[in-house]
Tab-separated table of C-alpha atoms and ligand atoms in Angstrom:
chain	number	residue	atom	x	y	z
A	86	UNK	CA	11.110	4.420	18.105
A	87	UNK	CA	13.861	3.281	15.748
A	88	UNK	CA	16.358	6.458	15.897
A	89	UNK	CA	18.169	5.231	13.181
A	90	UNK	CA	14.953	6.341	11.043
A	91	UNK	CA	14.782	9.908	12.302
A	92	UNK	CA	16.056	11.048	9.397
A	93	UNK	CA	13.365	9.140	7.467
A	94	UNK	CA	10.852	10.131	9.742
A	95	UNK	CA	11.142	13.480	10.997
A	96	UNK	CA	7.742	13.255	13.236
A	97	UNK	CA	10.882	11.070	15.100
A	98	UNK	CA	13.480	13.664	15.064
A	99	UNK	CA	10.666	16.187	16.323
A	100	UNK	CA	9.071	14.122	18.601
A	101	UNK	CA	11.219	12.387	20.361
A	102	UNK	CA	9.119	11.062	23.310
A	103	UNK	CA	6.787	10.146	20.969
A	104	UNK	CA	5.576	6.226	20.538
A	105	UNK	CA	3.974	5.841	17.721
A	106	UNK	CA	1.247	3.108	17.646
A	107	UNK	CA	-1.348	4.143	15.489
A	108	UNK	CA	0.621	3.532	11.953
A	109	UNK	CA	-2.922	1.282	10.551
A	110	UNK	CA	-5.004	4.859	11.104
A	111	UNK	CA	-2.128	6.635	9.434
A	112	UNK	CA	1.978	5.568	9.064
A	113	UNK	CA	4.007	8.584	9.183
A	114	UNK	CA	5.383	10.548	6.769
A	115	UNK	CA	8.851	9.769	4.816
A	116	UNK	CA	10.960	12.922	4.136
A	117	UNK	CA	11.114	12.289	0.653
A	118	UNK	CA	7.433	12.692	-0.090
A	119	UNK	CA	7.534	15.502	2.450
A	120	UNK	CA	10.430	17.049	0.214
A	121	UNK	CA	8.798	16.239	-3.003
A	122	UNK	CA	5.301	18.197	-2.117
A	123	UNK	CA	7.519	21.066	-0.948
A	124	UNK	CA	9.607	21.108	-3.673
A	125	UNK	CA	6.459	21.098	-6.016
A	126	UNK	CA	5.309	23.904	-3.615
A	127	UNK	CA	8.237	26.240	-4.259
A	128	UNK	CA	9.275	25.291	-7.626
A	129	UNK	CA	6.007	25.003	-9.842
A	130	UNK	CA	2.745	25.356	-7.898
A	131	UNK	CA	0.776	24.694	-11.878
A	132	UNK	CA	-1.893	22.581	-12.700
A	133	UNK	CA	-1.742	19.973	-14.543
A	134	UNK	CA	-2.596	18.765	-18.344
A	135	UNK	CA	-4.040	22.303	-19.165
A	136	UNK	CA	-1.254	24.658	-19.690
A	137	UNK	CA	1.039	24.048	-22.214
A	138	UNK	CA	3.624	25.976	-21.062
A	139	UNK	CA	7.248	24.184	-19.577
A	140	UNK	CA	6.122	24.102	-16.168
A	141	UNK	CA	2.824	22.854	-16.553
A	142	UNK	CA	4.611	20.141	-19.026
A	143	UNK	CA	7.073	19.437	-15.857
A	144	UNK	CA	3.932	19.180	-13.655
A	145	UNK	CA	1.959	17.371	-15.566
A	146	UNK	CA	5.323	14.669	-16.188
A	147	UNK	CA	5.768	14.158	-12.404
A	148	UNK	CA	2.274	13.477	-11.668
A	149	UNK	CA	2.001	11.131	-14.608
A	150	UNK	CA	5.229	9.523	-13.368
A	151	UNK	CA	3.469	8.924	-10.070
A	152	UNK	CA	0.533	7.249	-11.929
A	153	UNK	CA	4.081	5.112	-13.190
A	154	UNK	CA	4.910	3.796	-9.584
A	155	UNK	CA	1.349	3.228	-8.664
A	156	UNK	CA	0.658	0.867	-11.578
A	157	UNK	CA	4.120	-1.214	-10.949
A	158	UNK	CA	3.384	-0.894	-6.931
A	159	UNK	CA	0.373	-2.897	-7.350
A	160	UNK	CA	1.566	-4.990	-10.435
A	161	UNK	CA	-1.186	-3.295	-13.134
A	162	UNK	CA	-1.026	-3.504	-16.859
A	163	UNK	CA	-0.527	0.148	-17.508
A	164	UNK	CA	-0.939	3.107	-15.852
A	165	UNK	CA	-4.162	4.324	-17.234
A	166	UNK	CA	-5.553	1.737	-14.777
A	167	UNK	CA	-4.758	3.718	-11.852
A	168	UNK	CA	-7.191	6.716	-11.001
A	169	UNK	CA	-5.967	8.931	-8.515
A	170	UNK	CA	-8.922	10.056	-5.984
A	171	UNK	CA	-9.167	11.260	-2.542
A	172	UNK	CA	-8.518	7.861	-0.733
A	173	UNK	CA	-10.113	4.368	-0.438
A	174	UNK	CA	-12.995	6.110	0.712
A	175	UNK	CA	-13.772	8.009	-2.476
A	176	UNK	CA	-12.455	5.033	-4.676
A	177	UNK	CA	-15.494	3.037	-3.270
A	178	UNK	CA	-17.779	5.552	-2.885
A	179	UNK	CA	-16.753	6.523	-7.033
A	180	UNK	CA	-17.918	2.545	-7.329
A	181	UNK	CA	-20.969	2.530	-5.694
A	182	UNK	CA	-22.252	5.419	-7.887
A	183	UNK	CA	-21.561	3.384	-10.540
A	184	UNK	CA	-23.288	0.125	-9.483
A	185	UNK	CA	-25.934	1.470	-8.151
A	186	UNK	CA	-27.051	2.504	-12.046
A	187	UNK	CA	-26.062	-0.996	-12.786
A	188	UNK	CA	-27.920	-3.310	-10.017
A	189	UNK	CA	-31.273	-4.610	-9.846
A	190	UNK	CA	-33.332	-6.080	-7.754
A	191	UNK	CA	-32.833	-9.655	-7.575
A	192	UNK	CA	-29.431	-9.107	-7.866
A	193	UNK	CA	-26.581	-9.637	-4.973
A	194	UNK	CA	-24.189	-8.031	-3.437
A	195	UNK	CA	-21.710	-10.295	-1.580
A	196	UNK	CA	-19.266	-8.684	1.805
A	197	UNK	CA	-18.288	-8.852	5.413
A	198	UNK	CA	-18.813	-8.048	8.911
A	199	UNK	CA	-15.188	-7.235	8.834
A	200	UNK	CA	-15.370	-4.374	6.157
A	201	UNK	CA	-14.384	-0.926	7.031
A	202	UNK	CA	-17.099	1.726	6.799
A	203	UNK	CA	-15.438	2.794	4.249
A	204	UNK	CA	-16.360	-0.146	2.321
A	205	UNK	CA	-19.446	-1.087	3.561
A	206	UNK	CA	-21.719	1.754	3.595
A	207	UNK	CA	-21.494	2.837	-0.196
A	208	UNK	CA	-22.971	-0.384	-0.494
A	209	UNK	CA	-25.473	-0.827	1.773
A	210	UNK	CA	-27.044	2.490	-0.037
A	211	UNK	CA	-26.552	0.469	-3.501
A	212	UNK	CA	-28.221	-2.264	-2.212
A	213	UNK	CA	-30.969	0.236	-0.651
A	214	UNK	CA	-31.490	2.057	-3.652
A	215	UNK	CA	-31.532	-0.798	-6.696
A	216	UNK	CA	-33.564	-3.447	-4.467
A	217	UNK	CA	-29.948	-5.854	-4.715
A	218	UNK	CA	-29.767	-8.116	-1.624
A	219	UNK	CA	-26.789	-7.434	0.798
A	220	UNK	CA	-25.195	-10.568	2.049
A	221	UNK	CA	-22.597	-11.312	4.361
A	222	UNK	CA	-19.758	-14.383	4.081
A	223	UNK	CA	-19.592	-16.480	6.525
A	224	UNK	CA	-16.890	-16.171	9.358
A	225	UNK	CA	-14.879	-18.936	11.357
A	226	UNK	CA	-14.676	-19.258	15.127
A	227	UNK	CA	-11.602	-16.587	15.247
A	228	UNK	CA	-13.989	-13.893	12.884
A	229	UNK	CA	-11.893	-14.482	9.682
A	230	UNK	CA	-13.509	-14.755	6.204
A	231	UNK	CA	-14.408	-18.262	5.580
A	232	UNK	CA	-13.105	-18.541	2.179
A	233	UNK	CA	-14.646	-22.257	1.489
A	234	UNK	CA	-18.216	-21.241	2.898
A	235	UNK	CA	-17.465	-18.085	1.030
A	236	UNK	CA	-16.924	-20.040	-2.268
A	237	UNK	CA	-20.873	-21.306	-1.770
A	238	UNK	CA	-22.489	-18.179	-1.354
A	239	UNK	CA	-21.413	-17.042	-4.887
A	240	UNK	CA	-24.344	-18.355	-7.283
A	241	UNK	CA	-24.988	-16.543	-10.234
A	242	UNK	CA	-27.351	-14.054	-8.229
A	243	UNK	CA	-23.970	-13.078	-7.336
A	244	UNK	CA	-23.161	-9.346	-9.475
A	245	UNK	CA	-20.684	-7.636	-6.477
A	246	UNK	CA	-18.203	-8.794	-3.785
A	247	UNK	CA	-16.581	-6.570	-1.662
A	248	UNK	CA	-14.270	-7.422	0.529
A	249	UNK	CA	-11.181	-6.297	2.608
A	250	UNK	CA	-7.602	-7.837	1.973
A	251	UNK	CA	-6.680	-6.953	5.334
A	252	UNK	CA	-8.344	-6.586	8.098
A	253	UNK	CA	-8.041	-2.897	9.594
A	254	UNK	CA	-9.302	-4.542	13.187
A	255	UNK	CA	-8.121	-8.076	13.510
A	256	UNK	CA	-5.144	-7.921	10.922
A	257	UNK	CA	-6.929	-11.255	9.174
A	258	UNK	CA	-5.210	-11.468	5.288
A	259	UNK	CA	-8.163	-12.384	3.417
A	260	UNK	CA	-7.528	-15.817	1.482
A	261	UNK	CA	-8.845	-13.697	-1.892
A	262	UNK	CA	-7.694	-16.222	-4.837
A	263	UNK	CA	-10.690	-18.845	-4.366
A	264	UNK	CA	-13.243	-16.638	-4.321
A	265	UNK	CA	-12.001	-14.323	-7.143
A	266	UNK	CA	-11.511	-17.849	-9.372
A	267	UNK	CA	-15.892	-18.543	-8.305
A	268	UNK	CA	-16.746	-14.462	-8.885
A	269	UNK	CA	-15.337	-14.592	-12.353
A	270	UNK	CA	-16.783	-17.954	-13.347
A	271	UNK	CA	-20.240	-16.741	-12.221
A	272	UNK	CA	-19.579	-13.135	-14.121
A	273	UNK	CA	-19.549	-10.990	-10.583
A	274	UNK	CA	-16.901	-8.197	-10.136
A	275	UNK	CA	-14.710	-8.128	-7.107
A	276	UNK	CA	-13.825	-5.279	-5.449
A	277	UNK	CA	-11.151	-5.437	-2.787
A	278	UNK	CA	-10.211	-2.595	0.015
A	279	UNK	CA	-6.774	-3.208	0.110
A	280	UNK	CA	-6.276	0.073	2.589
A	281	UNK	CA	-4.029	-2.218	5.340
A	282	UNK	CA	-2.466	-4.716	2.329
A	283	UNK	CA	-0.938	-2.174	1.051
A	284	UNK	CA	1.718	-0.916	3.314
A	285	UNK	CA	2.462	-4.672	4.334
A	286	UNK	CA	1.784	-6.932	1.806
A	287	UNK	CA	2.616	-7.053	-2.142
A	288	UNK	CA	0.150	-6.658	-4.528
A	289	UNK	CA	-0.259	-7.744	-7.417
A	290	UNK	CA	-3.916	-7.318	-9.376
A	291	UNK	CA	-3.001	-9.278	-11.922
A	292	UNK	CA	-2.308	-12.154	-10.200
A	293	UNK	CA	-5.396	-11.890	-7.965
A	294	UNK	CA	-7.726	-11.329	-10.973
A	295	UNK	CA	-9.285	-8.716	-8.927
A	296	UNK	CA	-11.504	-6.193	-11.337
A	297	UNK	CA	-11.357	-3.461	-8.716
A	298	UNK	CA	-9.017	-2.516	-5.687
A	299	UNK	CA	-8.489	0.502	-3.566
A	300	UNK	CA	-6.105	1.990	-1.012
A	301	UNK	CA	-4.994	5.122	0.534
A	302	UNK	CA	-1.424	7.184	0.102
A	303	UNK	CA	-1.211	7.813	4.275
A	304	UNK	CA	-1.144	4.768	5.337
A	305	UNK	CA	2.001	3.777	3.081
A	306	UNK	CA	4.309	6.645	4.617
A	307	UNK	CA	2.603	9.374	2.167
A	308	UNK	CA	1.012	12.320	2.222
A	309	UNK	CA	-3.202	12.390	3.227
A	310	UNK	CA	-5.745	13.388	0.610
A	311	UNK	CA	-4.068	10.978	-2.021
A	312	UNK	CA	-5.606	7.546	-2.783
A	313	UNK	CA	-6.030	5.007	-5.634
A	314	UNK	CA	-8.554	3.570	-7.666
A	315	UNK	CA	-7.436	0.541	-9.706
A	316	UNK	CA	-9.373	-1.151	-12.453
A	317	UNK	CA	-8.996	-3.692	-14.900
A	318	UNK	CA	-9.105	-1.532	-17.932
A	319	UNK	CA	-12.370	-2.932	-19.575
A	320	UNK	CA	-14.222	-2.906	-16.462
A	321	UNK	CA	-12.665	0.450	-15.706
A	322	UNK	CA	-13.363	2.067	-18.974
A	323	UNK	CA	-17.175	1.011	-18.391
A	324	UNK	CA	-17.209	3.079	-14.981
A	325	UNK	CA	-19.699	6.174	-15.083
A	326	UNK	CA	-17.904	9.037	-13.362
A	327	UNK	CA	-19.739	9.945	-10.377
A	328	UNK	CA	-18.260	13.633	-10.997
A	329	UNK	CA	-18.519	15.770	-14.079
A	330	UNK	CA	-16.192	18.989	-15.041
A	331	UNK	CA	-12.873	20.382	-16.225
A	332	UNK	CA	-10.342	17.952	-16.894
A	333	UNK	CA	-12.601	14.763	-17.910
A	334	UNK	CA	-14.535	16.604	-20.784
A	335	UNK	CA	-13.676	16.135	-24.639
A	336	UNK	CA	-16.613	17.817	-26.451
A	337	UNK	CA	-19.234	19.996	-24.664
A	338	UNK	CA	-22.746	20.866	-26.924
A	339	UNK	CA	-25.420	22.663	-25.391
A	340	UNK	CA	-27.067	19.875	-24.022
A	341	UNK	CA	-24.758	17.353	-24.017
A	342	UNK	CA	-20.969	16.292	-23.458
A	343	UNK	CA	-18.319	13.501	-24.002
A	344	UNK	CA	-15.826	12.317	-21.808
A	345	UNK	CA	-11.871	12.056	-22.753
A	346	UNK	CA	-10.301	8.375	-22.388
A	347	UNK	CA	-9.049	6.851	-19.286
A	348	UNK	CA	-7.167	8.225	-16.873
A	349	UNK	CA	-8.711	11.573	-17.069
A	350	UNK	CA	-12.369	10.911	-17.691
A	351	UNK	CA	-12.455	9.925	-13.807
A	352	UNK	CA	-10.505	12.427	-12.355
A	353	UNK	CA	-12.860	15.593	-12.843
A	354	UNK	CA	-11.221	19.013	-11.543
A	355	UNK	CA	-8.332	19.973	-9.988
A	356	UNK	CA	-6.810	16.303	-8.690
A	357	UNK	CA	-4.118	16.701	-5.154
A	358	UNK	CA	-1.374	17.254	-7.699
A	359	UNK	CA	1.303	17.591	-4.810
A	360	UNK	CA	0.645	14.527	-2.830
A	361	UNK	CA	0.284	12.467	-6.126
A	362	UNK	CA	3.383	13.487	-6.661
A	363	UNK	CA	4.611	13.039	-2.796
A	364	UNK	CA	3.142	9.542	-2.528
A	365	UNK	CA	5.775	7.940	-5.397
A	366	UNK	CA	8.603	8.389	-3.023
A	367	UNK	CA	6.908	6.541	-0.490
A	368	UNK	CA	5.751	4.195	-2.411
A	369	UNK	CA	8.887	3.488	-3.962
A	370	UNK	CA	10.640	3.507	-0.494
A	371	UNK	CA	8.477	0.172	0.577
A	372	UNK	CA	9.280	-1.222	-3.083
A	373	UNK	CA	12.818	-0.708	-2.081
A	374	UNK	CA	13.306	-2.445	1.113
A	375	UNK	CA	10.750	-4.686	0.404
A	376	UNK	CA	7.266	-5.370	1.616
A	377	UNK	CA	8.618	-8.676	3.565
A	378	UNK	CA	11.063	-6.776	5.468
A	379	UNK	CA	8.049	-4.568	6.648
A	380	UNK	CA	5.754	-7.478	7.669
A	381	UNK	CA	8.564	-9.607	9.070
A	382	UNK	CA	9.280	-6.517	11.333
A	383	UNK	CA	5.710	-5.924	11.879
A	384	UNK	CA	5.173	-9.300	12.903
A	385	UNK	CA	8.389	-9.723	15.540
A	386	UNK	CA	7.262	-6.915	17.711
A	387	UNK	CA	3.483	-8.140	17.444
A	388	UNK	CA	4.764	-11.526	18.584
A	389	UNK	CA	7.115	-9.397	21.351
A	390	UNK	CA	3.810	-8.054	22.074
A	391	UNK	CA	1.919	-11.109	22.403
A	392	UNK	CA	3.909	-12.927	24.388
A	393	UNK	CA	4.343	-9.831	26.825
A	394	UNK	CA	0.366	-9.532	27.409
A	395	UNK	CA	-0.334	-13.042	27.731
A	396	UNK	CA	1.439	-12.921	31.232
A	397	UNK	CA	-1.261	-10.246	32.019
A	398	UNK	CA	-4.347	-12.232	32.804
A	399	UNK	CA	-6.245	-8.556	32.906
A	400	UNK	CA	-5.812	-8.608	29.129
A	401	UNK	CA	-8.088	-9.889	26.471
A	402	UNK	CA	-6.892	-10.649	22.878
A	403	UNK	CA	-8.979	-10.582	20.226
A	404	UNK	CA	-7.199	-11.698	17.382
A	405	UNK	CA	-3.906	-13.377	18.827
A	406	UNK	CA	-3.602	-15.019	15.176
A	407	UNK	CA	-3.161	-11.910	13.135
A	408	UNK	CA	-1.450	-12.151	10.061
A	409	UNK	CA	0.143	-8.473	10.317
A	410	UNK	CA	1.243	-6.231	12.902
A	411	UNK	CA	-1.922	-5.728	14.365
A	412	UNK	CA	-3.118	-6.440	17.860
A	413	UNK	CA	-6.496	-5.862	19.409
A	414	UNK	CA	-6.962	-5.817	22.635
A	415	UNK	CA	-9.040	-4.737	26.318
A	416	UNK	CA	-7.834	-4.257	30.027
A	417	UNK	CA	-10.874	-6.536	31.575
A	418	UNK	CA	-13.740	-3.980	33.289
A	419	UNK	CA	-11.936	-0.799	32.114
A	420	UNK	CA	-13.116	1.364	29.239
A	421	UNK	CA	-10.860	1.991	25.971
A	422	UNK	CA	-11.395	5.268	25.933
A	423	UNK	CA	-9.679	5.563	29.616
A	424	UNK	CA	-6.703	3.431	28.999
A	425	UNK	CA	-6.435	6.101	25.911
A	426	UNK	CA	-6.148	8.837	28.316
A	427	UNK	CA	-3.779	7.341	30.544
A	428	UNK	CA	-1.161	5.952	26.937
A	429	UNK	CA	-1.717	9.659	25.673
A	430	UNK	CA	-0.259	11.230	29.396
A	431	UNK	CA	2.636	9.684	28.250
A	432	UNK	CA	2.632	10.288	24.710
A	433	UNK	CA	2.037	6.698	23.689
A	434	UNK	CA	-0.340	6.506	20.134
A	435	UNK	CA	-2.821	4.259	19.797
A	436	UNK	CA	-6.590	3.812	17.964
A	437	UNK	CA	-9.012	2.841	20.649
A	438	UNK	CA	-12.804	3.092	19.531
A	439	UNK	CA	-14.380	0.986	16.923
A	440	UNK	CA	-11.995	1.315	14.265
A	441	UNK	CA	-14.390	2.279	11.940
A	442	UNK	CA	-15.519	-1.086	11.545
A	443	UNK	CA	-18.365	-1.408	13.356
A	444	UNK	CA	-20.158	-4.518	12.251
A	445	UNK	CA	-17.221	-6.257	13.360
A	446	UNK	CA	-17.152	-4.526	17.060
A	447	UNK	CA	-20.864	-5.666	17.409
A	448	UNK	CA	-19.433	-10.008	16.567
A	449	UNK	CA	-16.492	-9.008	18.925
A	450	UNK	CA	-19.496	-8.098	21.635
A	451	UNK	CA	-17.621	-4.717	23.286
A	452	UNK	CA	-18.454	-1.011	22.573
A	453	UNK	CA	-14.337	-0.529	22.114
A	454	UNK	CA	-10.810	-1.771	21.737
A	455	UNK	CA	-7.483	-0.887	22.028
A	456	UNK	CA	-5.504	-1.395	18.686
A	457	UNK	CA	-1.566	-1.497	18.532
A	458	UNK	CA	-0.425	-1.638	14.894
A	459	UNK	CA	3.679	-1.390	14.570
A	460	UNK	CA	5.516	-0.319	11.361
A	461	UNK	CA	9.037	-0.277	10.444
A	462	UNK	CA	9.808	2.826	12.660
A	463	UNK	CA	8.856	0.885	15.737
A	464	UNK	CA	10.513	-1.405	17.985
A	465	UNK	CA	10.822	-3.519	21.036
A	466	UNK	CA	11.414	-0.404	23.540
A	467	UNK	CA	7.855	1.451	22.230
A	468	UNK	CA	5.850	-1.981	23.007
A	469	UNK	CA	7.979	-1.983	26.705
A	470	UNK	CA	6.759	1.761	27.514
A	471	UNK	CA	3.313	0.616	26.224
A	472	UNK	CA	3.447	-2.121	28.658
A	473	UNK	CA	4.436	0.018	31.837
A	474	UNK	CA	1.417	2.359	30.981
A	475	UNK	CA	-0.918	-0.597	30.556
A	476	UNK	CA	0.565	-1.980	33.707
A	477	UNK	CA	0.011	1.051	35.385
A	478	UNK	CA	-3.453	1.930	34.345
A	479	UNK	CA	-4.806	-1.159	35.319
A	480	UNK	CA	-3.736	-0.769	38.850
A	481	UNK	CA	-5.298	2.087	38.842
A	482	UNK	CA	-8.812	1.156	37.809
A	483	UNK	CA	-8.257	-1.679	39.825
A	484	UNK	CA	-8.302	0.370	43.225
B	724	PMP	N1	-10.545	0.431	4.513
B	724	PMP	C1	-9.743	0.061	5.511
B	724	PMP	C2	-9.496	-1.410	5.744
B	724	PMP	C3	-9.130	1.022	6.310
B	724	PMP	O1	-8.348	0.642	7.314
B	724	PMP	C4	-9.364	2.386	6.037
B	724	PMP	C5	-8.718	3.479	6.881
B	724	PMP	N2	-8.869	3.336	8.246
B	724	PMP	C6	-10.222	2.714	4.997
B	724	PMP	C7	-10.791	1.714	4.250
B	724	PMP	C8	-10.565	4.146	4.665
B	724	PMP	O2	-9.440	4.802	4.200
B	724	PMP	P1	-9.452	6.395	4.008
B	724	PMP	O3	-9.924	6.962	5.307
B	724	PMP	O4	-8.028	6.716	3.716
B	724	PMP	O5	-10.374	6.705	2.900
């Protein structure tokens, strides 16, 4: 790991045999959001929006100020765009509620074997429930998104795409622009899970034309239990809130109720007021050195990587063309799960499983994979360890 960083990333300074490998599950944390939760913690501890009192004022202006570097982070209008919810799990969950009192049958819902779960399930159940039809784009030879084939299943049918920016598996960028310019001229909404773009790839909503996107504060060197809804602000303002109570309310009669204006009329209760605060460090710390400088870096030790397996004929790629520092991979005959246990021995990270993206483990044909994913705390002597382990393992099973 980069020891120049430890004092960015403490889980370095504390950790020192630690190889981190695992940043696409979750990056680590930067100090400064660590410091800014704590100082929150220890200096206020109020809610926010209700009290009117100086330190619920204070409260209420960081967390605002957070909804500030959100909206410039991913290039909105203005800040009542951005909705702060649990993560990109909740964001598209918060969607599906709404569409599924908006879909009917006869209607489509376009998205891809390469979704998360995250992103695919709420809308399976939408399609279940109104009687839409689920389809899936079509994929090229390597499993990436077929943009052009893509452009021809959008008909007017077409009410709902949902797709990932970035593959969380293969580390494909989806080629969005096309198909956002056929969604709007066919009048469907576009809804992208931009949970890996986001630590390694600008944003900017604006310029995709996106009416929906999502993404999650821990995977962009902030705190968990953060994440972001955007919306274009007519489509957003159309949203029904899947949850009801304090903090969203305007008028309350007997039998009825109105809602207050966007932000607040989708963030009912009590929102994670300290990591909404702790995630604008982080995210200002990418906007600082840059989003290139993180894929560039990302991309050198993936290519390091690369190069380093395919002298290993007991390794199998599966996406040696990823676009980000992501590689997937298998020691021929031996089961992910007991490489795992050989990397973790030597405290060496990685995600081995399905990634949560299990349509896309059933089109890679295997039950599991190893996945490496770098960051900017990594470097060349964390994918050398990882090698000797790999090395080692498989002479292991091999005997
Ligand atoms: N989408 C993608 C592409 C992801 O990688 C993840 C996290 N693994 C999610 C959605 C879900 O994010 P969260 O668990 O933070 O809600």
């Amino acid at each position: 790991m980069n020891q120049t960083l430890k004092n960015k990333f403490k889980a370095i300074e504390k950790n020192p045999t630690l190889t981190y490998l695992d940043s696409a599950a979750s990056s680590l944390k930067i100090d400064d959001s660590v410091q800014s939760m704590v100082n929150y913690y220890e200096t206020s501890g109020a809610n926010i929006s209700r009290g009117a009192y100086a330190l619920g004022i204070e409260t209420t202006q960081a967390y605002e100020a957070s909804r500030e570097v959100v909206a410039k982070y991913i290039g909105a209008n203005k800040k009542e765009e951005i909705i702060f919810t649990k993560g990109t799990t909740q964001s598209m969950n918060m969607l599906a509620y709404h569409f599924e009192k908006v879909l009917k049958k006869g209607d489509e819902i376009l998205s891809s074997e390469l979704e998360h779960n995250a992103a695919i399930l709420p809308f399976q159940r939408v399609a279940k429930s109104t009687g839409a039809t689920l389809t899936y784009v079509a994929l090229d030879k390597d499993l990436r998104i077929d943009s052009n084939k893509a452009l021809n299943q959008i008909t007017t049918k077409t009410k709902v795409i949902v797709l990932t920016y970035v593959s969380n598996v293969m580390g494909y960028i989806t080629d969005l622009k096309p198909i956002i310019k056929k969604a709007q001229e066919v009048g469907a909404i576009v809804i992208v899970d931009a949970a890996q773009a986001a630590p390694h790839i600008t944003i900017d909503v604006k310029d995709l034309g996106c009416d929906f996107l999502a993404f999650s504060g821990h995977k962009c060197f902030g705190p968990t239990g953060v994440g972001i809804l955007y919306g274009r602000y007519d489509q957003l303002n159309q949203l029904v809130p899947s949850e009801v109570g304090g903090g969203m309310v305007d008028e309350v009669e007997l039998y009825s109720h109105t809602y207050l204006e966007l932000p607040e009329r989708l963030e009912a209760g009590t929102p994670p007021i300290a990591e909404v605060i702790g995630l604008a460090p982080a995210l200002n710390y990418i906007l600082k050195i840059g989003h290139d400088t993180i894929l560039n870096h990302s991309k050198k030790l993936q290519q390091y990587l690369l190069e380093a397996l395919k002298e290993r004929s007991y390794i199998k790629v599966y996406n040696p063309k990823s676009d980000i520092g992501i590689v997937t991979f298998n020691i021929q005959d031996v089961h992910a799960h007991d490489v795992q246990s050989f990397l973790s021995e030597s405290n060496i990270a990685v995600r081995t499983g399905h990634h949560c993206a299990k349509l896309l483990q059933k089109r890679l044909k295997t039950s599991a994979t190893i996945r490496v994913s770098f960051q900017i705390y990594n470097d060349t002597n964390d994918i050398d360890k990882l090698l000797d382990v790999l090395d080692t393992a498989y002479q292991f099973f091999r005997t």
